[in-house]
Coordinates of C-alpha atoms in Angstrom, one line a residue:
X24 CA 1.2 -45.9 109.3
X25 CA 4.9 -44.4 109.5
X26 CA 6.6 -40.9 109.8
X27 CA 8.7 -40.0 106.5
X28 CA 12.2 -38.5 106.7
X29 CA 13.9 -37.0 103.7
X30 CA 17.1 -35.8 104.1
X31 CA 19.7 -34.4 101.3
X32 CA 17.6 -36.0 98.8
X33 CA 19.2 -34.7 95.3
X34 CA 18.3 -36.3 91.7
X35 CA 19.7 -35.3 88.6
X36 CA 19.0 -36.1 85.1
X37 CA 22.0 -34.8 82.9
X38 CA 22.8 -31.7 84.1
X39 CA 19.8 -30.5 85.5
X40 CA 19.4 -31.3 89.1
X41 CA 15.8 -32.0 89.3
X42 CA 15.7 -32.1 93.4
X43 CA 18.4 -30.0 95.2
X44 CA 19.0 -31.7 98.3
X45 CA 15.4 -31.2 100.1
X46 CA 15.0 -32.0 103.5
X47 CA 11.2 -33.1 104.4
X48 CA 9.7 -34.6 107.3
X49 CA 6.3 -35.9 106.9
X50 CA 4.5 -37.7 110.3
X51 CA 2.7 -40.1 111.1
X52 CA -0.7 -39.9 109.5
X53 CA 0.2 -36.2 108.4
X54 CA -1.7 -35.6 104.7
X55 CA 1.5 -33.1 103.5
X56 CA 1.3 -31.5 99.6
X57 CA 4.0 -30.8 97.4
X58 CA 2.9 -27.9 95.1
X59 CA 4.6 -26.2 92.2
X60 CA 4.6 -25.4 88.9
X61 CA 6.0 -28.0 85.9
X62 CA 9.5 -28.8 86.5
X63 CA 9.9 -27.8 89.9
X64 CA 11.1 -31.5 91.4
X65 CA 7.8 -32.2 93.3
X66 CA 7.0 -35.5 91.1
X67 CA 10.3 -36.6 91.3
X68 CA 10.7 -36.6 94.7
X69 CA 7.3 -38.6 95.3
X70 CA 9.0 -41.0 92.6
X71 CA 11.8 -41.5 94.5
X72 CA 10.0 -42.4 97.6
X73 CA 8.1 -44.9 95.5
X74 CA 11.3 -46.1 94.5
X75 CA 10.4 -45.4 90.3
X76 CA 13.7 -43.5 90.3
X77 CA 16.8 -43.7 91.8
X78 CA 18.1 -40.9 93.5
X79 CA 21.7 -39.7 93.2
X80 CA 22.1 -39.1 97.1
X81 CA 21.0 -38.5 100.3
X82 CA 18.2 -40.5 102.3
X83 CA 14.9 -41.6 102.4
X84 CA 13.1 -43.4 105.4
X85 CA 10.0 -44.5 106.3
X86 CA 9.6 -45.6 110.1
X87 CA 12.5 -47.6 111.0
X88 CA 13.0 -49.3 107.0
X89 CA 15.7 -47.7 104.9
X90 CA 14.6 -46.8 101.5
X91 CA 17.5 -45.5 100.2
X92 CA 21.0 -44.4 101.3
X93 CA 23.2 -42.7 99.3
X94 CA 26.1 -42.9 101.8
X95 CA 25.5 -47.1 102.9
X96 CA 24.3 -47.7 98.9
X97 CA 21.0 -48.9 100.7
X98 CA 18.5 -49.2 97.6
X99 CA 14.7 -51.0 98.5
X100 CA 13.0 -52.0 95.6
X101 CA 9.9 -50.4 94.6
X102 CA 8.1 -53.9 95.3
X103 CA 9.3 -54.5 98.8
X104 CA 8.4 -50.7 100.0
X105 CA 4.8 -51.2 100.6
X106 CA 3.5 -48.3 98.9
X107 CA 0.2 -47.0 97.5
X108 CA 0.6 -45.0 94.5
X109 CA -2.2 -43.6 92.9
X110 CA -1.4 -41.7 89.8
X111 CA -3.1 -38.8 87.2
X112 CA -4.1 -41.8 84.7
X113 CA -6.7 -44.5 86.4
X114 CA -4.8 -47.3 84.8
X115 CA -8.2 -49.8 85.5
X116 CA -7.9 -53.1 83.8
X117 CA -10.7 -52.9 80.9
X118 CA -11.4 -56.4 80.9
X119 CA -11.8 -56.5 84.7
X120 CA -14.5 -55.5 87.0
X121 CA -14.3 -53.2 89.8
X122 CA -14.5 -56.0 92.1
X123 CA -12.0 -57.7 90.0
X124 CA -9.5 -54.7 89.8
X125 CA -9.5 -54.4 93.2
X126 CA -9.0 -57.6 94.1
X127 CA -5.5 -58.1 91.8
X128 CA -3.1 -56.9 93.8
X129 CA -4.3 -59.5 96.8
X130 CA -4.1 -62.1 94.3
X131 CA -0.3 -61.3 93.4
X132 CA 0.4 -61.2 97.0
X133 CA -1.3 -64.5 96.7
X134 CA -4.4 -63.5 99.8
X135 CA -7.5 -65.9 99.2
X136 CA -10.5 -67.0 99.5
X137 CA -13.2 -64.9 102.1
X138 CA -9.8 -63.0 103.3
X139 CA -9.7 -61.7 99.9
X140 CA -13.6 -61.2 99.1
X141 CA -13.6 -59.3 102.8
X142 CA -10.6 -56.7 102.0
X143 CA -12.4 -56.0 98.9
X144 CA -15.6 -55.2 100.0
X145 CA -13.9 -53.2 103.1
X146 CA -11.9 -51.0 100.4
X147 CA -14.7 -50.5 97.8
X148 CA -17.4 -49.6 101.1
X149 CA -14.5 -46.6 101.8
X150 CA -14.9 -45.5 98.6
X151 CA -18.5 -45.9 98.5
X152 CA -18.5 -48.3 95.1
X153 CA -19.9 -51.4 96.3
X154 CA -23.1 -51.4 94.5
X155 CA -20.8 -50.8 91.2
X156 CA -18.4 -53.7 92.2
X157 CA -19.8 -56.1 89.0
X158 CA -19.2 -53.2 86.5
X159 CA -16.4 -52.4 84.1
X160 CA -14.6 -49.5 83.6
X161 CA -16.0 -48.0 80.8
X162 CA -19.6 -48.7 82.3
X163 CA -18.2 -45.6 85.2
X164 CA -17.6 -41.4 85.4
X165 CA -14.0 -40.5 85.7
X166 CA -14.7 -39.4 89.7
X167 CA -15.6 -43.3 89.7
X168 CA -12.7 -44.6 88.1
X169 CA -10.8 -42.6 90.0
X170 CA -12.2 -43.9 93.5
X171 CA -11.6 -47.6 92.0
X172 CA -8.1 -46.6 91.6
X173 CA -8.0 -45.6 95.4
X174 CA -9.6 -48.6 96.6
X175 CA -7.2 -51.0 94.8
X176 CA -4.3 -48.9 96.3
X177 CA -6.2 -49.0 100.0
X178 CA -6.8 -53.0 100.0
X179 CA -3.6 -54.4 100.1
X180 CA -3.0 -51.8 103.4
X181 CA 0.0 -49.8 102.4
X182 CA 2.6 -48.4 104.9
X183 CA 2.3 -44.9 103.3
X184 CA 0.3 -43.4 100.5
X185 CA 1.4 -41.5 97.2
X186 CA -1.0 -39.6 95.1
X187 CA 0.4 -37.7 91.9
X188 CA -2.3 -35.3 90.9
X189 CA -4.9 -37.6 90.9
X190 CA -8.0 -35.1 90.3
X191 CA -6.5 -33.3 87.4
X192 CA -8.3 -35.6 85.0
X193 CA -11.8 -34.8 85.9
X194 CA -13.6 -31.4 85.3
X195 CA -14.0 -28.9 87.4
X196 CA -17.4 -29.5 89.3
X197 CA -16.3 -33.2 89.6
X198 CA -13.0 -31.8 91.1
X199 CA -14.1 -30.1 93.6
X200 CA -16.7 -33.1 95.1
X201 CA -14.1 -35.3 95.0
X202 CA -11.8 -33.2 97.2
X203 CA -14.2 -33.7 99.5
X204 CA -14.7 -37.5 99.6
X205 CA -10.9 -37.7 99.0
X206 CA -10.6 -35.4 102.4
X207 CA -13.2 -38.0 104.2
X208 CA -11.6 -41.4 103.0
X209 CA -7.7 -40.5 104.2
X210 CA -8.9 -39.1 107.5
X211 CA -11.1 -42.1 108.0
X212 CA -7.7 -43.9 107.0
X213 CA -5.1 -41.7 108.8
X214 CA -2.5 -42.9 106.0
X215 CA 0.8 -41.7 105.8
X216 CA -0.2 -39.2 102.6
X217 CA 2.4 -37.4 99.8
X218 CA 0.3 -35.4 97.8
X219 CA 1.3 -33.9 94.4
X220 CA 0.1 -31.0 92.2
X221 CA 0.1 -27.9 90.8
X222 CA -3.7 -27.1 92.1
X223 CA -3.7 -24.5 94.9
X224 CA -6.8 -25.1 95.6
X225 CA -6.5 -28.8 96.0
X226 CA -3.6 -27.9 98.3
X227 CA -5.0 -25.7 100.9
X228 CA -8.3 -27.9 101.3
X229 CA -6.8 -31.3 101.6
X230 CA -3.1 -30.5 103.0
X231 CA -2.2 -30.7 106.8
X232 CA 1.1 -28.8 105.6
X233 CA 2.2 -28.1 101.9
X234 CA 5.5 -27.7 100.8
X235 CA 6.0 -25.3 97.9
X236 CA 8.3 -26.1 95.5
X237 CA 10.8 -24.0 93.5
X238 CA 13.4 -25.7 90.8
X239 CA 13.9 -28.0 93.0
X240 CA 14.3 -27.0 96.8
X241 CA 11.4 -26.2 99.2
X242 CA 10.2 -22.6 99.1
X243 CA 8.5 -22.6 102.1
X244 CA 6.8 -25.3 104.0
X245 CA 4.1 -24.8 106.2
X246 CA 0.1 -24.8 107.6
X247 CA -2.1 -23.8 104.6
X248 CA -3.6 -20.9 106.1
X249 CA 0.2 -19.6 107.2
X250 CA 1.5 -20.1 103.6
X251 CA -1.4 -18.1 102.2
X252 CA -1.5 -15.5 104.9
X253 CA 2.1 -15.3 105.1
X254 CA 4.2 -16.3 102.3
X255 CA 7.8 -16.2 103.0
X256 CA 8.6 -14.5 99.3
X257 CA 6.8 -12.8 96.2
X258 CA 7.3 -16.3 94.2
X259 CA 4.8 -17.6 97.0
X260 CA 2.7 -15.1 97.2
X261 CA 2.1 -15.4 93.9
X262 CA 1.4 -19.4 93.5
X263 CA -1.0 -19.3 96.6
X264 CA -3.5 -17.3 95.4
X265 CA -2.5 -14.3 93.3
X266 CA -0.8 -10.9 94.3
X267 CA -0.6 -7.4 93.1
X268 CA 3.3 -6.7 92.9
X269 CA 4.3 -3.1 94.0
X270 CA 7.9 -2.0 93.5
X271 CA 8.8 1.0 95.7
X272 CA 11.5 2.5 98.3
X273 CA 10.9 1.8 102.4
X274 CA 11.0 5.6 103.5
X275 CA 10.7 4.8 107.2
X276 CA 8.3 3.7 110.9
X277 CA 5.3 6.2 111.2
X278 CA 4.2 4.5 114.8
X279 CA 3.2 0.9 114.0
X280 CA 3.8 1.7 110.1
X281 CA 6.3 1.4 107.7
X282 CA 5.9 4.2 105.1
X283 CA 6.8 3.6 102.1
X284 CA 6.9 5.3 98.3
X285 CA 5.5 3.2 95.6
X286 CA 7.0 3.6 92.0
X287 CA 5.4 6.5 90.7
X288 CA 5.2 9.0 93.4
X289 CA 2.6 7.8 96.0
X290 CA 3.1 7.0 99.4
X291 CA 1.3 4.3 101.2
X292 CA 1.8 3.1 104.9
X293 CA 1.8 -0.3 105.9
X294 CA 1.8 -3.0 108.6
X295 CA 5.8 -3.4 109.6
X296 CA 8.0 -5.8 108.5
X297 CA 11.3 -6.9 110.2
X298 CA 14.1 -6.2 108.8
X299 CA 13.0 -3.6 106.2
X300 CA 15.0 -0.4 106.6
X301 CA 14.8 3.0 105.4
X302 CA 16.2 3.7 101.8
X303 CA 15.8 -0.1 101.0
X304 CA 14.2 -1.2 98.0
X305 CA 11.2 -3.3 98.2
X306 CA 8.0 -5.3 97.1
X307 CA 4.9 -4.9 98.2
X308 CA 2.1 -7.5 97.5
X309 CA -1.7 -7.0 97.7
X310 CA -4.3 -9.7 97.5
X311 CA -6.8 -8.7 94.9
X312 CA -9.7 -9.4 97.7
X313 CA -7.6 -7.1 100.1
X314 CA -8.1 -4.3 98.6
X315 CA -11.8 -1.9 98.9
X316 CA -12.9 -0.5 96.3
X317 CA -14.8 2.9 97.1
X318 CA -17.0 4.9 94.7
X319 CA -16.7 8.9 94.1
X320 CA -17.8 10.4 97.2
X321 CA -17.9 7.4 99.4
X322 CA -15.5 8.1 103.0
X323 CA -12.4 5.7 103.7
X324 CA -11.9 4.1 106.8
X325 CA -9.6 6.3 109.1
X326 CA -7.0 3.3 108.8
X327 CA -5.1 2.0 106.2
X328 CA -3.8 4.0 102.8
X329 CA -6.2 5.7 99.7
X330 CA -5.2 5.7 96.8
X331 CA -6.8 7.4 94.1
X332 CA -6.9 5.0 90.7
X333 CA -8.7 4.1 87.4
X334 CA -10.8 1.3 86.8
X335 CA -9.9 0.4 82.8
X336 CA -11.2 -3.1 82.3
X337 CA -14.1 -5.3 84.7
X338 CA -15.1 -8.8 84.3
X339 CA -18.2 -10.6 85.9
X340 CA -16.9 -13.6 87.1
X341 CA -20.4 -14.4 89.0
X342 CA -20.3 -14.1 92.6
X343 CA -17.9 -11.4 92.3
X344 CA -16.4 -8.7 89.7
X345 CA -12.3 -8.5 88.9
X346 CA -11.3 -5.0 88.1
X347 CA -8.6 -4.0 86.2
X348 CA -6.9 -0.9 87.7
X349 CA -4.4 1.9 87.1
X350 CA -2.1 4.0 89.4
X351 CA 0.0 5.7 87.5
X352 CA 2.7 3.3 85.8
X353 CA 0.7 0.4 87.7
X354 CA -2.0 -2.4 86.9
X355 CA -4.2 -3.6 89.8
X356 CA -6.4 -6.2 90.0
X357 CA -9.2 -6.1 92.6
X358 CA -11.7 -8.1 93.0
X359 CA -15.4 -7.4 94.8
X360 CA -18.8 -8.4 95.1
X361 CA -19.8 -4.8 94.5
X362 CA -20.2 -3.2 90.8
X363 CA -18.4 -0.4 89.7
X364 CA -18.2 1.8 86.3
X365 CA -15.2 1.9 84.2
X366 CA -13.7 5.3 85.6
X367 CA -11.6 7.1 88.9
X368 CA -12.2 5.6 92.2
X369 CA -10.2 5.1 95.6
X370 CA -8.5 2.3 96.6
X371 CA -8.6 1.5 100.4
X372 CA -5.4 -0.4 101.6
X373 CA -6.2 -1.9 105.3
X374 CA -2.6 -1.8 107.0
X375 CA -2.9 -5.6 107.7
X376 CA -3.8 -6.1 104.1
X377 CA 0.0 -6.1 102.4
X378 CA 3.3 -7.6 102.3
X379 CA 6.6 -6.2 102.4
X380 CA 9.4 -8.1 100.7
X381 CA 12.8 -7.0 100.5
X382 CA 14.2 -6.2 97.0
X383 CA 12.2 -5.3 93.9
X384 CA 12.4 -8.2 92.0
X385 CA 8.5 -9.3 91.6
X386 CA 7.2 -12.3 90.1
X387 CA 7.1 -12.3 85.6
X388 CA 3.3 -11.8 84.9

């Protein structure tokens, strides 16, 4: 295992700087994401710690071995860096067996004989495929190709591990078990671990910290939990999860409140946010499963905003309901275990429950 250090790292292809000179530390054993939308730099930067791309400056480290230098010239090849990569596309050998594919890389770094047979069998037991070790790839299910593809990485015991969006070929029940046995095996490991994707539910179950992406700079890098409860803009707010965006003017501190007027006329008051002053225009954003939804005649809570709205459209999504929503020039969504009608209702805003962001540009829907 070894820590990673990042620092300046910029690439550009053309004109377009794909990674804007990102600083990233990831420690030893850490299992850190990088999550963003297309185009956003995350791939490129694993590929230049892999060493598939060249970077155009800066530096990458991993323990005390230089990578690459911009400054020095210092360029590893991929082939000396000791990496796992394990990418979207299995890439199996057809005409190989599991036990076969996993024992090629050993044989190219010319391990034999029960050395060999034991690393094998000790990577396909962490991956729970031993009893499939004879068969060939077309005889498994994509979450079993896709563990083979681990294992082959794991045998030949690599400094640090790379995975670019490795789940998002399999469907979405076979998703989510494998983020759990994927959780298991690089705990059990304690790997060195670079996650990519664009899955946001991926990232906050697997990730120790996840670094969200934005045309190529870090947006905000943090615990899961903190970058969900407390996004450091609306473009973050809105990739974790999703947000109701709320343009409006801060009108002032009622106690432990900040009061403010939301486009349209209503006023709602909520939990204070430094460096917001009076007069400034802001953004507020609302989790959908933040907000209560109470029928005609039902009491609010004594804390918090009401807001009287309309509910337009619903949609049974199983456990729960989304509900479409109007106040006044606004769209809500909300969404509830409890069935409403189509028609007027309150909104109850907890004070907790919302974000203020300075500004009023939100997020394109």
């Amino acid at each position: 295992m070894a820590e990673v250090r990042i620092q300046g790292l910029l690439k550009r292809f053309g004109s377009v700087v794909a990674v804007d000179h990102i600083d990233l530390t990831v420690a030893d054993g850490e299992f850190l994401t990088l999550l963003g939308p297309s185009g956003c730099g995350k791939s490129t930067t694993l590929a230049a710690v892999a060493g598939l791309d060249r970077p155009d400056g800066g530096s990458i480290r991993v323990g005390d071995t230089v990578f690459y230098d911009g400054a020095t010239g210092a360029y590893l090849p991929p082939e000396r860096r000791n990496c796992g990569l394990v990418f979207q596309s299995y890439a199996l050998w057809p005409h190989m067996t599991v036990a076969e594919n996993c024992a090629y890389p050993l044989k190219l770094r010319r391990i034999r004989g029960a050395e060999r047979q034991a690393r094998v069998d000790e990577a396909l037991a962490l991956v729970e495929m031993q009893p499939y070790a004879g068969r060939y790839p077309h005889q498994l299910s994509g979450g079993q190709q896709q563990r083979v593809a681990l294992a082959r990485t794991l045998v030949y015991r690599p400094t640090i591990l790379l995975l670019d969006e490795p789940l998002s070929n399999l469907d979405a029940k076979l998703r989510e078990r494998a983020r759990t046995w994927l959780a298991q095996i690089t705990k059990k490991v304690g790997l060195t671990t670079i996650y990519v994707t664009h899955d946001q539910i991926e990232a906050l179950a697997l990730s120790d910290r996840i670094a969200v992406m934005r045309e190529g700079r870090i947006a905000q890098l943090d615990q899961p939990r903190v970058i969900y409860e407390q996004p450091a803009d609306p473009f973050v707010a809105d990739f974790i999860g999703s947000s109701n965006f709320i343009k409006g003017t801060a009108e002032g501190v009622t106690g432990d409140a900040l009061r403010i007027r939301l486009d349209g006329g209503r006023t709602v008051e909520l939990g204070l946010r430094p460096g917001i002053q009076s007069g400034q225009r802001v953004t507020v954003a609302i989790r959908p499963e933040r907000i209560a939804v109470l029928s005609q005649g039902e009491t609010a809570p004594a804390d918090g905003s009401v807001l009287e709205a309309t509910i337009v459209e619903r949609s049974y999504l199983g456990s729960r309901w989304m509900y479409h929503l109007e106040i006044g020039p606004t769209l809500l969504r909300v969404e509830t275990a409890r069935e409403l009608p189509l028609g007027a209702v309150q909104l109850h805003v907890p004070p907790g429950a919302a974000l203020v962001f300075a500004g009023d540009e939100a997020p394109v829907e």
